[in-house]
PDB file of C-alpha atoms in Angstrom:
ATOM      1  CA  UNK N   1     -33.279  13.956  -1.444  1.00 46.00           C
ATOM      2  CA  UNK N   2     -31.654  15.635   1.770  1.00 52.00           C
ATOM      3  CA  UNK N   3     -31.493  12.544   3.949  1.00 88.00           C
ATOM      4  CA  UNK N   4     -30.455  10.001   1.027  1.00 94.00           C
ATOM      5  CA  UNK N   5     -27.479  12.512   0.446  1.00 96.00           C
ATOM      6  CA  UNK N   6     -25.868  11.362   3.957  1.00 96.00           C
ATOM      7  CA  UNK N   7     -24.758   8.142   1.997  1.00 98.00           C
ATOM      8  CA  UNK N   8     -23.450   8.657  -0.891  1.00 97.00           C
ATOM      9  CA  UNK N   9     -20.293   7.818  -1.362  1.00 98.00           C
ATOM     10  CA  UNK N  10     -19.964  10.033  -5.062  1.00 98.00           C
ATOM     11  CA  UNK N  11     -17.555   8.470  -7.061  1.00 98.00           C
ATOM     12  CA  UNK N  12     -15.047   8.649 -10.396  1.00 98.00           C
ATOM     13  CA  UNK N  13     -12.686   5.316 -10.293  1.00 98.00           C
ATOM     14  CA  UNK N  14     -12.566   5.479 -14.312  1.00 97.00           C
ATOM     15  CA  UNK N  15      -9.111   4.781 -15.525  1.00 97.00           C
ATOM     16  CA  UNK N  16     -10.096   7.793 -17.981  1.00 98.00           C
ATOM     17  CA  UNK N  17     -10.727   9.576 -15.686  1.00 98.00           C
ATOM     18  CA  UNK N  18      -9.440  13.438 -15.790  1.00 98.00           C
ATOM     19  CA  UNK N  19      -8.470  16.246 -13.346  1.00 98.00           C
ATOM     20  CA  UNK N  20     -11.589  18.257 -15.349  1.00 98.00           C
ATOM     21  CA  UNK N  21     -13.702  15.490 -14.047  1.00 98.00           C
ATOM     22  CA  UNK N  22     -12.619  14.974 -10.445  1.00 98.00           C
ATOM     23  CA  UNK N  23     -13.434  18.499 -10.450  1.00 98.00           C
ATOM     24  CA  UNK N  24     -16.553  17.549 -11.584  1.00 98.00           C
ATOM     25  CA  UNK N  25     -17.136  15.078  -9.287  1.00 98.00           C
ATOM     26  CA  UNK N  26     -16.599  17.284  -6.195  1.00 98.00           C
ATOM     27  CA  UNK N  27     -18.283  20.199  -6.849  1.00 98.00           C
ATOM     28  CA  UNK N  28     -21.041  18.423  -7.289  1.00 97.00           C
ATOM     29  CA  UNK N  29     -20.022  16.544  -3.903  1.00 98.00           C
ATOM     30  CA  UNK N  30     -19.880  19.937  -2.415  1.00 97.00           C
ATOM     31  CA  UNK N  31     -23.284  21.286  -3.894  1.00 96.00           C
ATOM     32  CA  UNK N  32     -25.442  17.983  -2.962  1.00 96.00           C
ATOM     33  CA  UNK N  33     -23.972  17.227   0.451  1.00 96.00           C
ATOM     34  CA  UNK N  34     -22.636  13.808  -0.356  1.00 97.00           C
ATOM     35  CA  UNK N  35     -21.150  11.718   3.184  1.00 98.00           C
ATOM     36  CA  UNK N  36     -17.724  11.408   0.279  1.00 98.00           C
ATOM     37  CA  UNK N  37     -16.510  11.172  -2.963  1.00 98.00           C
ATOM     38  CA  UNK N  38     -14.580   8.815  -3.819  1.00 98.00           C
ATOM     39  CA  UNK N  39     -11.780   8.536  -6.538  1.00 98.00           C
ATOM     40  CA  UNK N  40      -8.388   6.468  -6.998  1.00 98.00           C
ATOM     41  CA  UNK N  41      -5.680   7.760  -5.181  1.00 98.00           C
ATOM     42  CA  UNK N  42      -3.475   9.709  -7.926  1.00 98.00           C
ATOM     43  CA  UNK N  43      -6.875  12.148  -7.250  1.00 98.00           C
ATOM     44  CA  UNK N  44      -6.291  11.915  -3.643  1.00 98.00           C
ATOM     45  CA  UNK N  45      -4.506  15.439  -2.983  1.00 98.00           C
ATOM     46  CA  UNK N  46      -6.479  17.031  -5.580  1.00 98.00           C
ATOM     47  CA  UNK N  47     -10.244  16.251  -3.888  1.00 98.00           C
ATOM     48  CA  UNK N  48      -8.804  16.974  -0.379  1.00 98.00           C
ATOM     49  CA  UNK N  49      -7.841  20.619  -1.851  1.00 98.00           C
ATOM     50  CA  UNK N  50     -11.250  21.483  -3.865  1.00 98.00           C
ATOM     51  CA  UNK N  51     -13.610  20.125  -0.539  1.00 98.00           C
ATOM     52  CA  UNK N  52     -11.098  21.874   2.326  1.00 97.00           C
ATOM     53  CA  UNK N  53     -13.511  23.772   3.772  1.00 96.00           C
ATOM     54  CA  UNK N  54     -16.574  21.243   3.539  1.00 97.00           C
ATOM     55  CA  UNK N  55     -17.558  18.451   4.900  1.00 97.00           C
ATOM     56  CA  UNK N  56     -17.252  16.146   2.607  1.00 98.00           C
ATOM     57  CA  UNK N  57     -14.635  13.686   3.583  1.00 98.00           C
ATOM     58  CA  UNK N  58     -12.008  11.756   1.023  1.00 98.00           C
ATOM     59  CA  UNK N  59     -12.120   8.072   0.137  1.00 98.00           C
ATOM     60  CA  UNK N  60      -9.096   6.649  -1.855  1.00 98.00           C
ATOM     61  CA  UNK N  61      -9.348   2.930  -3.232  1.00 98.00           C
ATOM     62  CA  UNK N  62      -6.339  -0.067  -2.609  1.00 98.00           C
ATOM     63  CA  UNK N  63      -5.417  -2.598  -4.447  1.00 98.00           C
ATOM     64  CA  UNK N  64      -8.018  -1.177  -7.229  1.00 98.00           C
ATOM     65  CA  UNK N  65     -10.170  -3.535  -8.160  1.00 97.00           C
ATOM     66  CA  UNK N  66      -8.339  -6.782  -8.008  1.00 97.00           C
ATOM     67  CA  UNK N  67      -6.868  -6.883  -4.698  1.00 98.00           C
ATOM     68  CA  UNK N  68      -3.871  -9.007  -5.817  1.00 98.00           C
ATOM     69  CA  UNK N  69      -0.823  -6.746  -5.132  1.00 97.00           C
ATOM     70  CA  UNK N  70       1.173  -7.689  -1.862  1.00 98.00           C
ATOM     71  CA  UNK N  71       0.309  -6.756   1.851  1.00 98.00           C
ATOM     72  CA  UNK N  72       3.582  -3.777   0.966  1.00 98.00           C
ATOM     73  CA  UNK N  73       2.451  -2.244  -1.544  1.00 98.00           C
ATOM     74  CA  UNK N  74      -1.074  -2.546   0.011  1.00 98.00           C
ATOM     75  CA  UNK N  75      -0.009  -0.262   3.263  1.00 98.00           C
ATOM     76  CA  UNK N  76       2.286   1.981   1.738  1.00 98.00           C
ATOM     77  CA  UNK N  77      -0.162   2.978  -1.192  1.00 98.00           C
ATOM     78  CA  UNK N  78      -2.937   3.130   2.079  1.00 98.00           C
ATOM     79  CA  UNK N  79      -0.846   5.486   3.633  1.00 98.00           C
ATOM     80  CA  UNK N  80      -0.024   7.340   0.921  1.00 98.00           C
ATOM     81  CA  UNK N  81      -3.305   8.085  -0.081  1.00 98.00           C
ATOM     82  CA  UNK N  82      -3.654   9.649   4.277  1.00 98.00           C
ATOM     83  CA  UNK N  83      -0.622  11.610   3.643  1.00 98.00           C
ATOM     84  CA  UNK N  84      -2.524  13.129   0.257  1.00 98.00           C
ATOM     85  CA  UNK N  85      -6.062  13.838   2.518  1.00 98.00           C
ATOM     86  CA  UNK N  86      -7.648  10.557   2.061  1.00 98.00           C
ATOM     87  CA  UNK N  87     -10.310  10.142   5.674  1.00 98.00           C
ATOM     88  CA  UNK N  88     -11.484   6.674   4.487  1.00 98.00           C
ATOM     89  CA  UNK N  89      -9.598   4.047   2.877  1.00 98.00           C
ATOM     90  CA  UNK N  90     -11.786   1.384   0.988  1.00 98.00           C
ATOM     91  CA  UNK N  91      -9.257  -1.604  -0.240  1.00 98.00           C
ATOM     92  CA  UNK N  92      -9.733  -4.639  -2.066  1.00 98.00           C
ATOM     93  CA  UNK N  93      -9.364  -8.401  -0.049  1.00 98.00           C
ATOM     94  CA  UNK N  94      -6.977 -10.437  -1.730  1.00 98.00           C
ATOM     95  CA  UNK N  95      -9.579 -12.839  -3.354  1.00 98.00           C
ATOM     96  CA  UNK N  96      -7.334 -15.618  -4.204  1.00 98.00           C
ATOM     97  CA  UNK N  97      -6.094 -15.981  -0.595  1.00 98.00           C
ATOM     98  CA  UNK N  98      -9.114 -16.301   0.677  1.00 98.00           C
ATOM     99  CA  UNK N  99     -10.617 -19.448  -1.856  1.00 98.00           C
ATOM    100  CA  UNK N 100      -7.393 -20.651  -1.450  1.00 98.00           C
ATOM    101  CA  UNK N 101      -8.402 -20.605   2.557  1.00 98.00           C
ATOM    102  CA  UNK N 102      -5.965 -18.354   3.033  1.00 98.00           C
ATOM    103  CA  UNK N 103      -7.822 -16.765   6.137  1.00 98.00           C
ATOM    104  CA  UNK N 104      -4.700 -15.568   7.866  1.00 98.00           C
ATOM    105  CA  UNK N 105      -3.285 -14.147   5.338  1.00 98.00           C
ATOM    106  CA  UNK N 106      -6.054 -12.234   4.704  1.00 98.00           C
ATOM    107  CA  UNK N 107      -6.888 -11.253   7.950  1.00 98.00           C
ATOM    108  CA  UNK N 108      -3.241  -9.610   8.370  1.00 98.00           C
ATOM    109  CA  UNK N 109      -3.360  -7.986   5.768  1.00 98.00           C
ATOM    110  CA  UNK N 110      -6.759  -5.987   6.042  1.00 98.00           C
ATOM    111  CA  UNK N 111      -5.299  -5.198  10.193  1.00 98.00           C
ATOM    112  CA  UNK N 112      -1.726  -3.959   8.500  1.00 98.00           C
ATOM    113  CA  UNK N 113      -3.457  -1.824   6.553  1.00 98.00           C
ATOM    114  CA  UNK N 114      -6.377  -0.896   9.598  1.00 98.00           C
ATOM    115  CA  UNK N 115      -2.097  -0.346  11.927  1.00 98.00           C
ATOM    116  CA  UNK N 116      -0.856   2.198   8.790  1.00 98.00           C
ATOM    117  CA  UNK N 117      -4.195   4.255   8.578  1.00 98.00           C
ATOM    118  CA  UNK N 118      -5.072   4.983  12.124  1.00 96.00           C
ATOM    119  CA  UNK N 119      -7.938   6.072  13.064  1.00 97.00           C
ATOM    120  CA  UNK N 120      -9.247   7.066   9.536  1.00 98.00           C
ATOM    121  CA  UNK N 121     -12.084   4.547   8.112  1.00 98.00           C
ATOM    122  CA  UNK N 122     -11.268   1.268   6.516  1.00 98.00           C
ATOM    123  CA  UNK N 123     -14.003   0.003   4.558  1.00 98.00           C
ATOM    124  CA  UNK N 124     -12.984  -3.216   3.250  1.00 98.00           C
ATOM    125  CA  UNK N 125     -14.201  -4.666  -0.374  1.00 98.00           C
ATOM    126  CA  UNK N 126     -15.233  -8.301  -0.685  1.00 98.00           C
ATOM    127  CA  UNK N 127     -16.410  -7.508  -4.762  1.00 98.00           C
ATOM    128  CA  UNK N 128     -19.314 -10.459  -3.585  1.00 98.00           C
ATOM    129  CA  UNK N 129     -19.772 -11.726  -6.972  1.00 97.00           C
ATOM    130  CA  UNK N 130     -16.893 -13.399  -7.045  1.00 98.00           C
ATOM    131  CA  UNK N 131     -17.339 -15.845  -4.361  1.00 98.00           C
ATOM    132  CA  UNK N 132     -20.010 -17.864  -2.511  1.00 98.00           C
ATOM    133  CA  UNK N 133     -22.310 -17.375   0.535  1.00 98.00           C
ATOM    134  CA  UNK N 134     -19.538 -19.186   3.047  1.00 98.00           C
ATOM    135  CA  UNK N 135     -16.659 -17.472   1.311  1.00 98.00           C
ATOM    136  CA  UNK N 136     -18.637 -13.876   1.964  1.00 98.00           C
ATOM    137  CA  UNK N 137     -19.542 -14.888   5.632  1.00 98.00           C
ATOM    138  CA  UNK N 138     -15.838 -15.497   6.572  1.00 98.00           C
ATOM    139  CA  UNK N 139     -14.776 -12.697   4.783  1.00 98.00           C
ATOM    140  CA  UNK N 140     -16.795  -9.982   7.132  1.00 98.00           C
ATOM    141  CA  UNK N 141     -16.147 -12.216   9.971  1.00 98.00           C
ATOM    142  CA  UNK N 142     -11.905 -11.144   8.725  1.00 98.00           C
ATOM    143  CA  UNK N 143     -12.115  -8.207   8.286  1.00 98.00           C
ATOM    144  CA  UNK N 144     -15.022  -7.363  11.595  1.00 98.00           C
ATOM    145  CA  UNK N 145     -12.033  -9.524  13.741  1.00 98.00           C
ATOM    146  CA  UNK N 146      -8.931  -6.977  11.327  1.00 98.00           C
ATOM    147  CA  UNK N 147     -10.669  -3.984  12.709  1.00 98.00           C
ATOM    148  CA  UNK N 148     -12.058  -2.478   9.945  1.00 98.00           C
ATOM    149  CA  UNK N 149     -14.797   0.229   9.584  1.00 98.00           C
ATOM    150  CA  UNK N 150     -16.982  -1.058   6.935  1.00 98.00           C
ATOM    151  CA  UNK N 151     -17.361  -3.872   4.809  1.00 98.00           C
ATOM    152  CA  UNK N 152     -18.700  -3.344   1.088  1.00 98.00           C
ATOM    153  CA  UNK N 153     -20.535  -5.205  -1.432  1.00 98.00           C
ATOM    154  CA  UNK N 154     -18.571  -4.053  -4.852  1.00 98.00           C
ATOM    155  CA  UNK N 155     -15.821  -1.886  -6.859  1.00 97.00           C
ATOM    156  CA  UNK N 156     -18.265  -1.861  -9.499  1.00 94.00           C
ATOM    157  CA  UNK N 157     -15.831  -3.662 -11.796  1.00 96.00           C
ATOM    158  CA  UNK N 158     -16.420  -7.091 -11.340  1.00 95.00           C
ATOM    159  CA  UNK N 159     -19.327  -9.124 -13.642  1.00 95.00           C
ATOM    160  CA  UNK N 160     -21.855  -7.690 -11.376  1.00 95.00           C
ATOM    161  CA  UNK N 161     -22.933  -5.339  -8.201  1.00 95.00           C
ATOM    162  CA  UNK N 162     -24.615  -5.195  -5.269  1.00 97.00           C
ATOM    163  CA  UNK N 163     -27.672  -7.428  -4.446  1.00 97.00           C
ATOM    164  CA  UNK N 164     -29.930  -7.505  -1.152  1.00 97.00           C
ATOM    165  CA  UNK N 165     -29.299 -11.281  -0.759  1.00 98.00           C
ATOM    166  CA  UNK N 166     -25.695 -10.691  -0.788  1.00 98.00           C
ATOM    167  CA  UNK N 167     -26.509  -6.940   1.914  1.00 98.00           C
ATOM    168  CA  UNK N 168     -28.454  -9.207   3.739  1.00 98.00           C
ATOM    169  CA  UNK N 169     -26.398 -11.500   4.139  1.00 98.00           C
ATOM    170  CA  UNK N 170     -23.417  -9.230   5.218  1.00 98.00           C
ATOM    171  CA  UNK N 171     -25.610  -7.052   7.184  1.00 98.00           C
ATOM    172  CA  UNK N 172     -26.103 -10.732   9.367  1.00 98.00           C
ATOM    173  CA  UNK N 173     -22.598 -11.644   8.915  1.00 98.00           C
ATOM    174  CA  UNK N 174     -20.792  -9.124  10.838  1.00 98.00           C
ATOM    175  CA  UNK N 175     -23.378  -9.123  14.196  1.00 97.00           C
ATOM    176  CA  UNK N 176     -23.121  -5.234  14.300  1.00 97.00           C
ATOM    177  CA  UNK N 177     -19.301  -4.761  14.585  1.00 98.00           C
ATOM    178  CA  UNK N 178     -19.146  -3.608  11.860  1.00 98.00           C
ATOM    179  CA  UNK N 179     -21.027  -1.384   9.255  1.00 98.00           C
ATOM    180  CA  UNK N 180     -21.905  -1.744   5.395  1.00 98.00           C
ATOM    181  CA  UNK N 181     -22.161  -0.337   2.451  1.00 98.00           C
ATOM    182  CA  UNK N 182     -23.295  -1.376  -0.489  1.00 98.00           C
ATOM    183  CA  UNK N 183     -21.662  -0.536  -4.323  1.00 97.00           C
ATOM    184  CA  UNK N 184     -22.001  -1.224  -7.923  1.00 95.00           C
ATOM    185  CA  UNK N 185     -24.960  -0.981  -9.694  1.00 92.00           C
ATOM    186  CA  UNK N 186     -27.425   1.632  -7.734  1.00 94.00           C
ATOM    187  CA  UNK N 187     -28.579   4.142  -9.884  1.00 91.00           C
ATOM    188  CA  UNK N 188     -31.459   5.545  -8.622  1.00 92.00           C
ATOM    189  CA  UNK N 189     -33.507   6.404  -5.349  1.00 93.00           C
ATOM    190  CA  UNK N 190     -36.041   3.067  -4.886  1.00 93.00           C
ATOM    191  CA  UNK N 191     -32.836   0.905  -5.097  1.00 94.00           C
ATOM    192  CA  UNK N 192     -30.640   2.885  -2.731  1.00 95.00           C
ATOM    193  CA  UNK N 193     -33.577   3.532  -0.026  1.00 95.00           C
ATOM    194  CA  UNK N 194     -34.234  -0.522  -0.329  1.00 96.00           C
ATOM    195  CA  UNK N 195     -30.829  -0.872   0.871  1.00 97.00           C
ATOM    196  CA  UNK N 196     -30.708   2.139   3.713  1.00 97.00           C
ATOM    197  CA  UNK N 197     -34.062   0.534   4.880  1.00 96.00           C
ATOM    198  CA  UNK N 198     -31.833  -2.853   5.230  1.00 97.00           C
ATOM    199  CA  UNK N 199     -29.715  -1.249   6.868  1.00 97.00           C
ATOM    200  CA  UNK N 200     -26.847  -0.306   4.901  1.00 98.00           C
ATOM    201  CA  UNK N 201     -25.045   3.319   5.600  1.00 98.00           C
ATOM    202  CA  UNK N 202     -23.233   4.272   2.850  1.00 98.00           C
ATOM    203  CA  UNK N 203     -24.118   3.332  -1.163  1.00 98.00           C
ATOM    204  CA  UNK N 204     -21.002   4.212  -3.271  1.00 97.00           C
ATOM    205  CA  UNK N 205     -22.466   5.499  -6.710  1.00 96.00           C
ATOM    206  CA  UNK N 206     -21.273   7.692  -9.859  1.00 94.00           C
ATOM    207  CA  UNK N 207     -24.757   8.220 -10.719  1.00 91.00           C
ATOM    208  CA  UNK N 208     -25.583  10.652  -7.328  1.00 92.00           C
ATOM    209  CA  UNK N 209     -26.957  13.705  -8.811  1.00 93.00           C
ATOM    210  CA  UNK N 210     -29.097  11.392 -11.212  1.00 90.00           C
ATOM    211  CA  UNK N 211     -29.765   9.074  -8.380  1.00 90.00           C
ATOM    212  CA  UNK N 212     -31.433  12.238  -6.441  1.00 89.00           C
ATOM    213  CA  UNK N 213     -33.456  12.683  -9.175  1.00 85.00           C
ATOM    214  CA  UNK N 214     -34.517   9.280  -9.764  1.00 73.00           C
TER     215      UNK N 214
END
């Protein structure tokens, strides 16, 4: 169990999440020793305060969950999250731009966010359920070229989450130049270990404690 905990981003991105829910999330993350909590921007400062002095990192989502905001908006949101205590930024790519063939725009946006957050970790959410395999490969390549630290499968808000096939494709596409995070629909230990055995370095799940017991 202890080996699994270091991979888990304990997540609550519900639009109905209350301060009490975030307090519970952070308490569980400290108790189990999870890698990070993943929260919406309005809770970055609270999570930072609650986790002060612990080894649990704060990941904040940006352009979530659609990815269709302007680049300036995303950059501001990312910088603001860092000011409020975020150690890691999980951003959603602009899917419409990718599908329009505006690859330079996608890459430029990722690069602008990475530049804006400096040495903080940047994870790029592809939302794979909406992409063809070719588009997934292109998105991974653009993320790597823009300096992203991770590519991530899903927001958890699309019609499907992580799959073994997508993770294998992403690991091949990044060619060791970025790490991979699997998220969306991972609710048991067996599934989590399948992804880790493939080479995934983070697991995004809202079921962290339950997953450890499964």
